[in-house]
């Protein structure tokens, strides 16, 4: 783990400067989530799994900062050199985020409800060099291992960025996504992840509903179990790279199950958000 | 100050509390870590302090419990922007733990069960500023929060307060830890908003 992080550290440079981005498009991703397309001049590119910091400033000077995972693939035009080391200004300057509205949330309610196309916001990033998947080994050898993605709720956002990056790079690395979500209407990227998408051969998506499931669901509603991981995930013997993202309760449960199934702790990367939930 | 965000007003501002820049107050105790939560049995738990000459000092769980215990109440500031006020802990001051360790080192690299590391100046571990804590809010520290024992260095961002603490290596030269190698700040002072390298 230490040698891996040393290598990553050499190639992940954080750009500390804030810059002004403009909202150029937005749409509802579900009744409670909204995708934002930001134009960020000079965006240096990013790796799937990284996030951005947003800073909002009120008329009295009060500021609020939050981190949001990036939903878009790195840069379609620079798929062979995905990563923050991409030459500045060489790639597209569009960055997509998907914001889940948190009831009473100071920032998420603004971004989901009030933030309008044409408005500006301060951005810095990309940030984070640990919870990332590199479709092409840019500075190190390509990791050919299969990839297991475990998403709880809006934890699917950075994992979808990985699927999109795989597609953009033409990668054939086998992916399996287990996506735990309360109800069908809470799903994000429903069409994209629901019907086999061109370029997504080898990506298998299983949706696990916790509260209510449609008739064609793979199993009855309920929280993710070891049996789900055994049925729809990868066996530990294949040494998959595991990425787990969601609320703390989901991530704790999922990581514990992976360990019990024999997965190496060093192969399990986690990203948690928010207070305990489901 | 940054540019205005149209239509953003924010929450009522917290009154009478000292909140570092860019932070917000939470009543929860959020959890952050890069991998699975290690489960460490106090029967086999051990803390090693290794000096720059290689001399090793070790404490078992029983050894730790026999040392003078302190009960700090401190504010926590996480780089992910939440701050939590008035948290109550019980544990051993690093002043107590390191009192008899001979060293000329200026830096420390703290290691944890599970492989996590973080670096900080030795001066920030001494002078009543840091503890090895095992009790939170009157109860044994839960594994998701770093139990059975974690480092607590509340004047720095919380990633410096290594969960599941296992070792403290004293060094003449600084050496970056896990997040520090990934672009986070070597020192991490929340009052100067030292989140990332270059801040």
Tab-separated table of C-alpha atoms in Angstrom:
chain	number	residue	atom	x	y	z
A	1	UNK	CA	0.000	0.000	0.000
A	2	UNK	CA	2.790	2.382	0.883
A	3	UNK	CA	4.753	1.858	-2.307
A	4	UNK	CA	1.573	2.247	-4.352
A	5	UNK	CA	0.682	5.522	-2.702
A	6	UNK	CA	4.209	6.812	-3.202
A	7	UNK	CA	3.894	6.168	-6.904
A	8	UNK	CA	0.505	7.814	-7.097
A	9	UNK	CA	1.775	10.776	-5.151
A	10	UNK	CA	4.322	11.435	-7.843
A	11	UNK	CA	1.662	11.859	-10.471
A	12	UNK	CA	-1.195	13.453	-8.618
A	13	UNK	CA	-0.547	17.108	-8.203
A	14	UNK	CA	-3.171	19.162	-6.447
A	15	UNK	CA	-3.727	22.560	-7.950
A	16	UNK	CA	-4.516	24.775	-5.022
A	17	UNK	CA	-5.888	27.753	-6.902
A	18	UNK	CA	-9.565	28.673	-6.925
A	19	UNK	CA	-11.063	29.631	-10.252
A	20	UNK	CA	-14.463	30.760	-11.414
A	21	UNK	CA	-16.571	28.193	-13.260
A	22	UNK	CA	-19.867	28.717	-15.076
A	23	UNK	CA	-22.898	26.423	-15.048
A	24	UNK	CA	-23.551	25.690	-18.712
A	25	UNK	CA	-26.138	22.909	-18.448
A	26	UNK	CA	-28.123	21.053	-15.803
A	27	UNK	CA	-30.799	18.380	-15.624
A	28	UNK	CA	-32.677	16.290	-13.098
A	29	UNK	CA	-30.976	12.920	-12.658
A	30	UNK	CA	-33.697	11.707	-10.259
A	31	UNK	CA	-36.419	13.493	-8.268
A	32	UNK	CA	-33.782	14.343	-5.651
A	33	UNK	CA	-30.576	14.661	-7.654
A	34	UNK	CA	-29.399	17.073	-10.299
A	35	UNK	CA	-26.485	16.858	-12.692
A	36	UNK	CA	-24.511	20.071	-13.200
A	37	UNK	CA	-22.223	20.708	-16.149
A	38	UNK	CA	-19.591	23.283	-15.260
A	39	UNK	CA	-17.287	25.002	-17.678
A	40	UNK	CA	-13.954	25.392	-15.898
A	41	UNK	CA	-11.436	27.351	-17.981
A	42	UNK	CA	-8.014	25.763	-17.790
A	43	UNK	CA	-9.309	22.540	-16.259
A	44	UNK	CA	-6.241	20.270	-16.178
A	45	UNK	CA	-8.168	16.999	-16.571
A	46	UNK	CA	-8.822	14.453	-13.867
A	47	UNK	CA	-8.855	10.778	-13.027
A	48	UNK	CA	-12.161	8.970	-12.394
A	49	UNK	CA	-12.875	8.931	-8.666
A	50	UNK	CA	-11.431	12.368	-7.958
A	51	UNK	CA	-13.524	15.239	-6.608
A	52	UNK	CA	-13.677	19.007	-6.769
A	53	UNK	CA	-14.048	21.591	-4.049
A	54	UNK	CA	-16.793	24.170	-4.535
A	55	UNK	CA	-16.875	27.505	-2.705
A	56	UNK	CA	-20.044	29.559	-2.382
A	57	UNK	CA	-19.994	33.163	-1.190
A	58	UNK	CA	-23.003	34.998	0.252
A	59	UNK	CA	-23.517	38.771	-0.057
A	60	UNK	CA	-22.106	39.356	3.464
A	61	UNK	CA	-18.884	37.518	2.621
A	62	UNK	CA	-19.860	34.282	4.368
A	63	UNK	CA	-18.500	31.291	2.478
A	64	UNK	CA	-19.327	27.604	2.438
A	65	UNK	CA	-17.094	24.960	0.887
A	66	UNK	CA	-17.993	21.398	-0.030
A	67	UNK	CA	-16.425	18.540	-1.967
A	68	UNK	CA	-18.323	16.772	-4.760
A	69	UNK	CA	-17.258	13.713	-6.702
A	70	UNK	CA	-16.792	14.189	-10.416
A	71	UNK	CA	-19.254	12.203	-12.535
A	72	UNK	CA	-17.744	12.719	-15.969
A	73	UNK	CA	-14.999	10.621	-17.513
A	74	UNK	CA	-11.676	12.354	-17.578
A	75	UNK	CA	-11.250	13.811	-21.044
A	76	UNK	CA	-12.609	11.995	-24.095
A	77	UNK	CA	-9.964	13.659	-26.215
A	78	UNK	CA	-7.129	12.590	-23.969
A	79	UNK	CA	-8.235	9.072	-23.167
A	80	UNK	CA	-4.762	7.699	-23.718
A	81	UNK	CA	-3.291	9.954	-21.064
A	82	UNK	CA	-6.015	10.159	-18.485
A	83	UNK	CA	-4.915	11.898	-15.324
A	84	UNK	CA	-4.219	15.205	-13.733
A	85	UNK	CA	-0.838	15.368	-15.419
A	86	UNK	CA	-2.665	16.067	-18.666
A	87	UNK	CA	-1.338	19.236	-20.234
A	88	UNK	CA	-3.428	22.208	-19.043
A	89	UNK	CA	-5.900	23.531	-21.597
A	90	UNK	CA	-5.377	20.484	-23.797
A	91	UNK	CA	-8.603	18.771	-22.843
A	92	UNK	CA	-12.215	19.786	-22.611
A	93	UNK	CA	-13.091	22.209	-19.893
A	94	UNK	CA	-16.422	20.609	-18.976
A	95	UNK	CA	-16.810	18.925	-15.609
A	96	UNK	CA	-19.998	17.091	-14.613
A	97	UNK	CA	-21.158	16.720	-11.025
A	98	UNK	CA	-24.292	15.048	-9.707
A	99	UNK	CA	-25.606	16.600	-6.500
A	100	UNK	CA	-27.966	14.674	-4.233
A	101	UNK	CA	-30.295	17.052	-2.415
A	102	UNK	CA	-29.883	16.611	1.351
A	103	UNK	CA	-32.965	17.844	3.262
A	104	UNK	CA	-31.894	21.019	5.046
A	105	UNK	CA	-28.530	20.898	3.317
A	106	UNK	CA	-26.998	24.342	3.116
A	107	UNK	CA	-25.132	23.789	-0.135
A	108	UNK	CA	-26.871	20.833	-1.800
A	109	UNK	CA	-30.287	22.521	-1.754
A	110	UNK	CA	-28.784	25.619	-3.366
A	111	UNK	CA	-27.030	23.577	-6.058
A	112	UNK	CA	-30.065	21.384	-6.698
A	113	UNK	CA	-32.727	24.102	-6.674
A	114	UNK	CA	-31.391	27.650	-7.093
A	115	UNK	CA	-28.126	27.467	-9.025
A	116	UNK	CA	-29.091	28.488	-12.573
A	117	UNK	CA	-27.470	28.044	-15.963
A	118	UNK	CA	-25.209	31.030	-16.503
A	119	UNK	CA	-24.438	31.446	-12.803
A	120	UNK	CA	-20.841	31.210	-11.636
A	121	UNK	CA	-19.240	29.350	-8.761
A	122	UNK	CA	-15.689	28.953	-7.481
A	123	UNK	CA	-13.996	25.616	-8.088
A	124	UNK	CA	-10.675	24.039	-7.306
A	125	UNK	CA	-9.326	20.658	-8.168
A	126	UNK	CA	-9.156	17.946	-9.114
A	127	UNK	CA	-8.544	16.696	-5.585
A	128	UNK	CA	-7.751	13.210	-4.299
A	129	UNK	CA	-5.328	10.642	-5.638
A	130	UNK	CA	-6.250	7.490	-3.725
A	131	UNK	CA	-9.812	6.591	-4.716
A	132	UNK	CA	-9.054	6.539	-8.449
A	133	UNK	CA	-8.981	3.975	-11.229
A	134	UNK	CA	-6.600	4.482	-14.136
A	135	UNK	CA	-7.834	2.844	-17.340
A	136	UNK	CA	-4.394	3.128	-18.862
A	137	UNK	CA	-1.323	2.778	-16.699
A	138	UNK	CA	0.032	6.223	-17.352
A	139	UNK	CA	3.081	6.141	-15.142
A	140	UNK	CA	2.977	2.596	-13.799
A	141	UNK	CA	2.033	-0.778	-15.220
A	142	UNK	CA	-1.591	-1.256	-16.172
A	143	UNK	CA	-3.547	-3.043	-13.475
A	144	UNK	CA	-5.328	-5.758	-15.492
A	145	UNK	CA	-7.330	-7.018	-12.511
A	146	UNK	CA	-11.122	-6.982	-12.739
A	147	UNK	CA	-12.847	-4.134	-10.969
A	148	UNK	CA	-15.595	-4.441	-8.380
A	149	UNK	CA	-17.624	-1.306	-7.729
A	150	UNK	CA	-19.941	-1.181	-4.709
A	151	UNK	CA	-22.195	1.867	-4.578
A	152	UNK	CA	-24.586	2.980	-1.870
A	153	UNK	CA	-26.981	5.713	-2.996
A	154	UNK	CA	-25.223	8.679	-4.575
A	155	UNK	CA	-21.923	6.851	-3.988
A	156	UNK	CA	-22.567	5.658	-7.536
A	157	UNK	CA	-21.344	9.015	-8.887
A	158	UNK	CA	-17.552	8.516	-8.788
A	159	UNK	CA	-17.991	4.836	-9.695
A	160	UNK	CA	-19.939	5.858	-12.795
A	161	UNK	CA	-17.030	8.149	-13.663
A	162	UNK	CA	-14.852	5.012	-13.661
A	163	UNK	CA	-17.268	3.193	-16.008
A	164	UNK	CA	-17.326	6.239	-18.286
A	165	UNK	CA	-13.521	6.441	-18.256
A	166	UNK	CA	-13.346	2.737	-19.148
A	167	UNK	CA	-15.682	3.387	-22.065
A	168	UNK	CA	-13.767	6.474	-23.213
A	169	UNK	CA	-10.468	4.600	-23.102
A	170	UNK	CA	-11.814	1.530	-24.899
A	171	UNK	CA	-10.661	-0.566	-21.949
A	172	UNK	CA	-11.677	-4.244	-21.788
A	173	UNK	CA	-11.037	-4.641	-18.051
A	174	UNK	CA	-14.076	-6.544	-16.690
A	175	UNK	CA	-16.238	-4.436	-14.373
A	176	UNK	CA	-19.015	-5.399	-12.003
A	177	UNK	CA	-21.123	-2.777	-10.256
A	178	UNK	CA	-23.431	-3.558	-7.346
A	179	UNK	CA	-25.620	-0.521	-6.804
A	180	UNK	CA	-27.637	-0.372	-3.591
A	181	UNK	CA	-30.495	2.100	-3.756
A	182	UNK	CA	-33.744	2.517	-1.846
A	183	UNK	CA	-36.311	2.591	-4.633
A	184	UNK	CA	-36.352	2.536	-8.434
A	185	UNK	CA	-37.024	6.282	-8.570
A	186	UNK	CA	-33.865	6.976	-6.566
A	187	UNK	CA	-31.578	5.476	-9.211
A	188	UNK	CA	-29.085	7.729	-10.947
A	189	UNK	CA	-27.978	7.297	-14.582
A	190	UNK	CA	-30.836	4.816	-15.016
A	191	UNK	CA	-30.686	4.498	-18.808
A	192	UNK	CA	-26.924	4.556	-19.054
A	193	UNK	CA	-26.419	1.869	-16.416
A	194	UNK	CA	-29.624	-0.011	-17.165
A	195	UNK	CA	-29.382	-0.953	-20.830
A	196	UNK	CA	-26.023	-2.217	-22.092
A	197	UNK	CA	-24.358	0.928	-23.361
A	198	UNK	CA	-22.211	0.891	-26.500
A	199	UNK	CA	-18.664	0.326	-25.328
A	200	UNK	CA	-19.771	-1.199	-22.042
A	201	UNK	CA	-19.378	-4.864	-23.034
A	202	UNK	CA	-17.907	-6.508	-19.975
A	203	UNK	CA	-19.615	-4.162	-17.545
A	204	UNK	CA	-22.219	-5.963	-15.470
A	205	UNK	CA	-24.597	-3.885	-13.365
A	206	UNK	CA	-26.717	-5.293	-10.550
A	207	UNK	CA	-29.145	-2.984	-8.772
A	208	UNK	CA	-29.964	-3.997	-5.190
A	209	UNK	CA	-33.113	-2.283	-3.919
A	210	UNK	CA	-33.341	-1.860	-0.167
A	211	UNK	CA	-36.979	-0.675	0.186
A	212	UNK	CA	-39.013	-1.461	-2.916
A	213	UNK	CA	-38.026	-3.247	-6.106
A	214	UNK	CA	-39.515	-3.436	-9.607
A	215	UNK	CA	-40.859	-6.765	-10.874
A	216	UNK	CA	-37.747	-7.511	-12.934
A	217	UNK	CA	-35.318	-6.947	-10.066
A	218	UNK	CA	-32.704	-9.632	-9.506
A	219	UNK	CA	-33.828	-10.220	-5.916
A	220	UNK	CA	-36.209	-9.124	-3.171
A	221	UNK	CA	-35.708	-5.717	-1.513
A	222	UNK	CA	-33.185	-5.642	1.305
A	223	UNK	CA	-29.746	-4.463	2.227
A	224	UNK	CA	-26.720	-5.882	0.457
A	225	UNK	CA	-25.658	-9.275	1.835
A	226	UNK	CA	-22.598	-11.525	1.459
A	227	UNK	CA	-24.776	-13.715	-0.793
A	228	UNK	CA	-25.261	-10.728	-3.139
A	229	UNK	CA	-21.506	-10.158	-3.258
A	230	UNK	CA	-20.895	-13.844	-3.918
A	231	UNK	CA	-23.542	-13.957	-6.650
A	232	UNK	CA	-22.896	-10.686	-8.479
A	233	UNK	CA	-19.376	-9.641	-7.454
A	234	UNK	CA	-15.971	-11.178	-8.189
A	235	UNK	CA	-14.412	-14.042	-6.225
A	236	UNK	CA	-11.539	-12.889	-4.013
A	237	UNK	CA	-9.230	-15.336	-5.828
A	238	UNK	CA	-9.298	-13.068	-8.885
A	239	UNK	CA	-7.837	-10.233	-6.829
A	240	UNK	CA	-10.243	-7.552	-8.056
A	241	UNK	CA	-9.617	-3.896	-7.358
A	242	UNK	CA	-12.534	-2.981	-5.089
A	243	UNK	CA	-13.969	0.523	-4.854
A	244	UNK	CA	-16.653	1.125	-2.226
A	245	UNK	CA	-18.476	4.459	-2.020
A	246	UNK	CA	-21.554	5.516	-0.109
A	247	UNK	CA	-22.771	6.546	3.316
A	248	UNK	CA	-20.667	5.363	6.243
A	249	UNK	CA	-23.025	2.543	7.252
A	250	UNK	CA	-23.022	1.111	3.740
A	251	UNK	CA	-19.253	1.377	3.360
A	252	UNK	CA	-18.572	-0.210	6.741
A	253	UNK	CA	-20.909	-3.120	6.001
A	254	UNK	CA	-19.616	-3.639	2.471
A	255	UNK	CA	-15.929	-3.495	3.429
A	256	UNK	CA	-16.510	-5.917	6.300
A	257	UNK	CA	-18.249	-8.369	3.943
A	258	UNK	CA	-15.422	-8.119	1.402
A	259	UNK	CA	-12.864	-8.931	4.094
A	260	UNK	CA	-14.938	-11.909	5.267
A	261	UNK	CA	-15.052	-13.173	1.670
A	262	UNK	CA	-11.255	-13.128	1.573
A	263	UNK	CA	-10.500	-9.916	-0.290
A	264	UNK	CA	-7.165	-8.314	0.605
A	265	UNK	CA	-7.549	-5.149	2.718
A	266	UNK	CA	-5.047	-3.383	0.461
A	267	UNK	CA	-7.319	-4.058	-2.571
A	268	UNK	CA	-10.306	-2.314	-0.957
A	269	UNK	CA	-10.488	1.450	-1.375
A	270	UNK	CA	-13.274	3.310	0.359
A	271	UNK	CA	-14.847	6.730	0.125
A	272	UNK	CA	-17.510	7.737	2.632
A	273	UNK	CA	-19.782	10.704	2.886
A	274	UNK	CA	-22.242	12.211	5.274
A	275	UNK	CA	-23.546	10.954	8.580
A	276	UNK	CA	-24.644	7.383	9.028
A	277	UNK	CA	-27.524	6.450	6.735
A	278	UNK	CA	-28.438	3.440	4.727
B	1	UNK	CA	-12.709	37.013	-0.739
B	2	UNK	CA	-14.064	35.020	-3.629
B	3	UNK	CA	-16.623	35.992	-6.201
B	4	UNK	CA	-20.263	36.207	-5.173
B	5	UNK	CA	-22.469	33.203	-5.768
B	6	UNK	CA	-25.804	34.548	-7.011
B	7	UNK	CA	-28.723	33.684	-4.752
B	8	UNK	CA	-26.646	31.910	-2.110
B	9	UNK	CA	-27.268	33.032	1.468
B	10	UNK	CA	-26.185	30.068	3.568
B	11	UNK	CA	-27.224	28.990	7.013
B	12	UNK	CA	-27.461	31.301	10.001
B	13	UNK	CA	-23.875	31.988	11.049
B	14	UNK	CA	-22.710	30.190	14.183
B	15	UNK	CA	-22.413	32.619	17.088
B	16	UNK	CA	-19.880	32.603	19.877
B	17	UNK	CA	-17.828	29.711	18.529
B	18	UNK	CA	-14.399	29.649	16.972
B	19	UNK	CA	-14.756	28.039	13.555
B	20	UNK	CA	-11.704	27.819	11.270
B	21	UNK	CA	-12.105	29.142	7.703
B	22	UNK	CA	-14.054	26.923	5.315
B	23	UNK	CA	-15.445	24.700	8.097
B	24	UNK	CA	-19.012	24.033	9.222
B	25	UNK	CA	-20.313	22.721	12.541
B	26	UNK	CA	-21.668	19.180	12.801
B	27	UNK	CA	-23.311	17.409	15.706
B	28	UNK	CA	-22.619	13.986	14.165
B	29	UNK	CA	-19.307	12.227	14.273
B	30	UNK	CA	-18.630	11.469	10.586
B	31	UNK	CA	-16.246	8.669	9.649
B	32	UNK	CA	-13.482	8.917	7.070
B	33	UNK	CA	-10.860	6.373	6.170
B	34	UNK	CA	-9.261	5.098	2.982
B	35	UNK	CA	-9.972	1.402	3.452
B	36	UNK	CA	-11.640	-1.231	5.617
B	37	UNK	CA	-11.789	-0.740	9.375
B	38	UNK	CA	-9.127	-2.883	11.095
B	39	UNK	CA	-10.346	-4.914	14.090
B	40	UNK	CA	-7.615	-4.840	16.724
B	41	UNK	CA	-7.791	-6.916	19.912
B	42	UNK	CA	-6.452	-5.216	23.027
B	43	UNK	CA	-4.954	-8.597	24.044
B	44	UNK	CA	-2.451	-8.276	21.199
B	45	UNK	CA	-2.426	-4.481	20.847
B	46	UNK	CA	1.004	-2.881	21.017
B	47	UNK	CA	2.424	0.588	20.575
B	48	UNK	CA	6.052	0.999	19.526
B	49	UNK	CA	8.100	4.177	19.638
B	50	UNK	CA	11.224	3.831	17.483
B	51	UNK	CA	13.881	6.519	17.756
B	52	UNK	CA	16.255	7.734	15.041
B	53	UNK	CA	18.908	5.368	16.431
B	54	UNK	CA	16.592	2.381	16.160
B	55	UNK	CA	15.947	2.087	19.887
B	56	UNK	CA	12.437	0.704	20.392
B	57	UNK	CA	10.117	1.334	23.329
B	58	UNK	CA	6.948	-0.765	23.476
B	59	UNK	CA	3.720	-0.610	25.453
B	60	UNK	CA	1.068	-3.282	25.785
B	61	UNK	CA	-2.575	-2.386	26.471
B	62	UNK	CA	-2.004	-3.034	30.192
B	63	UNK	CA	1.096	-0.830	30.112
B	64	UNK	CA	-0.920	1.999	28.551
B	65	UNK	CA	-3.650	1.704	31.177
B	66	UNK	CA	-1.095	1.945	33.994
B	67	UNK	CA	0.144	5.343	32.807
B	68	UNK	CA	-1.361	8.628	34.039
B	69	UNK	CA	-4.689	9.160	32.316
B	70	UNK	CA	-5.946	12.572	31.179
B	71	UNK	CA	-9.406	13.668	30.044
B	72	UNK	CA	-9.078	16.321	27.344
B	73	UNK	CA	-12.166	18.049	25.929
B	74	UNK	CA	-11.279	19.427	22.517
B	75	UNK	CA	-12.674	20.669	19.191
B	76	UNK	CA	-12.107	18.557	16.071
B	77	UNK	CA	-11.565	19.906	12.557
B	78	UNK	CA	-11.667	17.534	9.584
B	79	UNK	CA	-10.224	18.528	6.208
B	80	UNK	CA	-13.536	17.427	4.638
B	81	UNK	CA	-14.907	20.585	6.311
B	82	UNK	CA	-16.814	19.429	9.346
B	83	UNK	CA	-15.874	20.642	12.801
B	84	UNK	CA	-17.188	19.132	16.008
B	85	UNK	CA	-16.994	21.064	19.253
B	86	UNK	CA	-16.390	19.879	22.799
B	87	UNK	CA	-15.503	16.220	22.259
B	88	UNK	CA	-14.494	14.370	25.443
B	89	UNK	CA	-11.718	11.813	25.490
B	90	UNK	CA	-9.646	9.795	27.941
B	91	UNK	CA	-6.090	8.701	27.310
B	92	UNK	CA	-2.388	9.231	27.854
B	93	UNK	CA	-0.543	12.412	26.975
B	94	UNK	CA	2.365	11.984	24.573
B	95	UNK	CA	4.352	13.988	27.171
B	96	UNK	CA	3.867	11.065	29.550
B	97	UNK	CA	4.502	8.399	26.940
B	98	UNK	CA	7.683	9.955	25.537
B	99	UNK	CA	9.090	11.317	28.804
B	100	UNK	CA	11.852	8.718	29.069
B	101	UNK	CA	12.590	8.330	25.368
B	102	UNK	CA	16.004	9.722	24.365
B	103	UNK	CA	15.902	11.403	20.971
B	104	UNK	CA	17.207	14.385	19.022
B	105	UNK	CA	14.538	13.985	16.324
B	106	UNK	CA	12.404	16.844	15.026
B	107	UNK	CA	9.791	14.808	13.146
B	108	UNK	CA	7.482	11.875	13.719
B	109	UNK	CA	5.878	9.398	11.335
B	110	UNK	CA	2.861	7.795	12.991
B	111	UNK	CA	1.865	4.325	11.778
B	112	UNK	CA	-1.430	2.513	12.171
B	113	UNK	CA	-2.849	-0.996	12.033
B	114	UNK	CA	-3.988	-1.347	8.413
B	115	UNK	CA	-0.961	0.484	7.019
B	116	UNK	CA	-1.978	4.145	7.342
B	117	UNK	CA	0.757	6.677	8.107
B	118	UNK	CA	0.899	10.410	8.805
B	119	UNK	CA	3.793	12.770	9.537
B	120	UNK	CA	4.028	15.754	11.824
B	121	UNK	CA	6.676	17.719	13.710
B	122	UNK	CA	7.591	16.129	17.028
B	123	UNK	CA	6.971	19.492	18.701
B	124	UNK	CA	3.276	19.103	17.831
B	125	UNK	CA	3.095	15.851	19.780
B	126	UNK	CA	4.605	17.407	22.927
B	127	UNK	CA	3.603	20.193	25.300
B	128	UNK	CA	0.112	18.951	26.192
B	129	UNK	CA	-1.077	18.991	22.588
B	130	UNK	CA	-1.448	15.265	21.800
B	131	UNK	CA	-2.760	12.073	23.375
B	132	UNK	CA	-3.170	8.348	22.751
B	133	UNK	CA	-6.901	8.059	23.486
B	134	UNK	CA	-8.966	4.929	24.094
B	135	UNK	CA	-12.247	6.336	25.435
B	136	UNK	CA	-14.687	8.674	23.717
B	137	UNK	CA	-17.628	10.242	25.514
B	138	UNK	CA	-17.253	7.798	28.386
B	139	UNK	CA	-17.238	4.616	26.314
B	140	UNK	CA	-14.504	2.494	24.706
B	141	UNK	CA	-13.515	4.037	21.384
B	142	UNK	CA	-15.431	2.314	18.557
B	143	UNK	CA	-13.329	0.730	15.791
B	144	UNK	CA	-14.780	3.028	13.087
B	145	UNK	CA	-13.421	5.991	15.056
B	146	UNK	CA	-10.016	4.367	15.557
B	147	UNK	CA	-10.523	2.059	18.519
B	148	UNK	CA	-9.091	0.497	20.507
B	149	UNK	CA	-6.735	3.493	20.513
B	150	UNK	CA	-5.964	6.419	18.246
B	151	UNK	CA	-3.726	9.432	18.245
B	152	UNK	CA	-5.477	12.717	19.050
B	153	UNK	CA	-3.806	15.949	17.860
B	154	UNK	CA	-6.769	18.326	17.853
B	155	UNK	CA	-4.940	21.487	16.807
B	156	UNK	CA	-4.254	19.958	13.369
B	157	UNK	CA	-6.709	18.595	10.767
B	158	UNK	CA	-8.028	15.251	11.914
B	159	UNK	CA	-6.159	13.102	9.361
B	160	UNK	CA	-3.078	13.722	11.552
B	161	UNK	CA	-4.879	12.005	14.456
B	162	UNK	CA	-4.125	8.498	13.180
B	163	UNK	CA	-6.784	5.902	13.981
B	164	UNK	CA	-5.704	2.404	15.155
B	165	UNK	CA	-2.324	3.828	16.158
B	166	UNK	CA	0.468	1.220	16.129
B	167	UNK	CA	3.809	3.044	16.039
B	168	UNK	CA	5.561	6.388	16.258
B	169	UNK	CA	8.831	6.640	14.385
B	170	UNK	CA	11.014	9.566	15.463
B	171	UNK	CA	13.070	10.993	12.628
B	172	UNK	CA	15.701	13.645	12.014
B	173	UNK	CA	14.196	14.401	8.596
B	174	UNK	CA	10.545	14.770	7.653
B	175	UNK	CA	8.972	12.005	5.582
B	176	UNK	CA	5.451	12.336	4.146
B	177	UNK	CA	2.701	9.961	5.249
B	178	UNK	CA	-0.249	8.470	3.355
B	179	UNK	CA	-2.368	11.519	2.557
B	180	UNK	CA	0.665	13.800	2.516
B	181	UNK	CA	2.065	11.765	-0.403
B	182	UNK	CA	-1.277	12.208	-2.143
B	183	UNK	CA	-1.162	15.978	-2.138
B	184	UNK	CA	-2.401	16.916	1.314
B	185	UNK	CA	-0.505	19.430	3.421
B	186	UNK	CA	2.514	18.378	5.471
B	187	UNK	CA	1.393	20.378	8.513
B	188	UNK	CA	-2.390	20.807	8.253
B	189	UNK	CA	-3.216	23.811	10.440
B	190	UNK	CA	-7.002	24.364	10.157
B	191	UNK	CA	-6.689	28.019	11.191
B	192	UNK	CA	-4.429	28.690	8.219
B	193	UNK	CA	-6.566	26.378	6.059
B	194	UNK	CA	-3.596	24.197	5.119
B	195	UNK	CA	-5.594	21.529	3.296
B	196	UNK	CA	-3.405	20.757	0.315
B	197	UNK	CA	0.223	21.182	-0.649
B	198	UNK	CA	0.787	24.796	-1.535
B	199	UNK	CA	-1.936	26.159	0.783
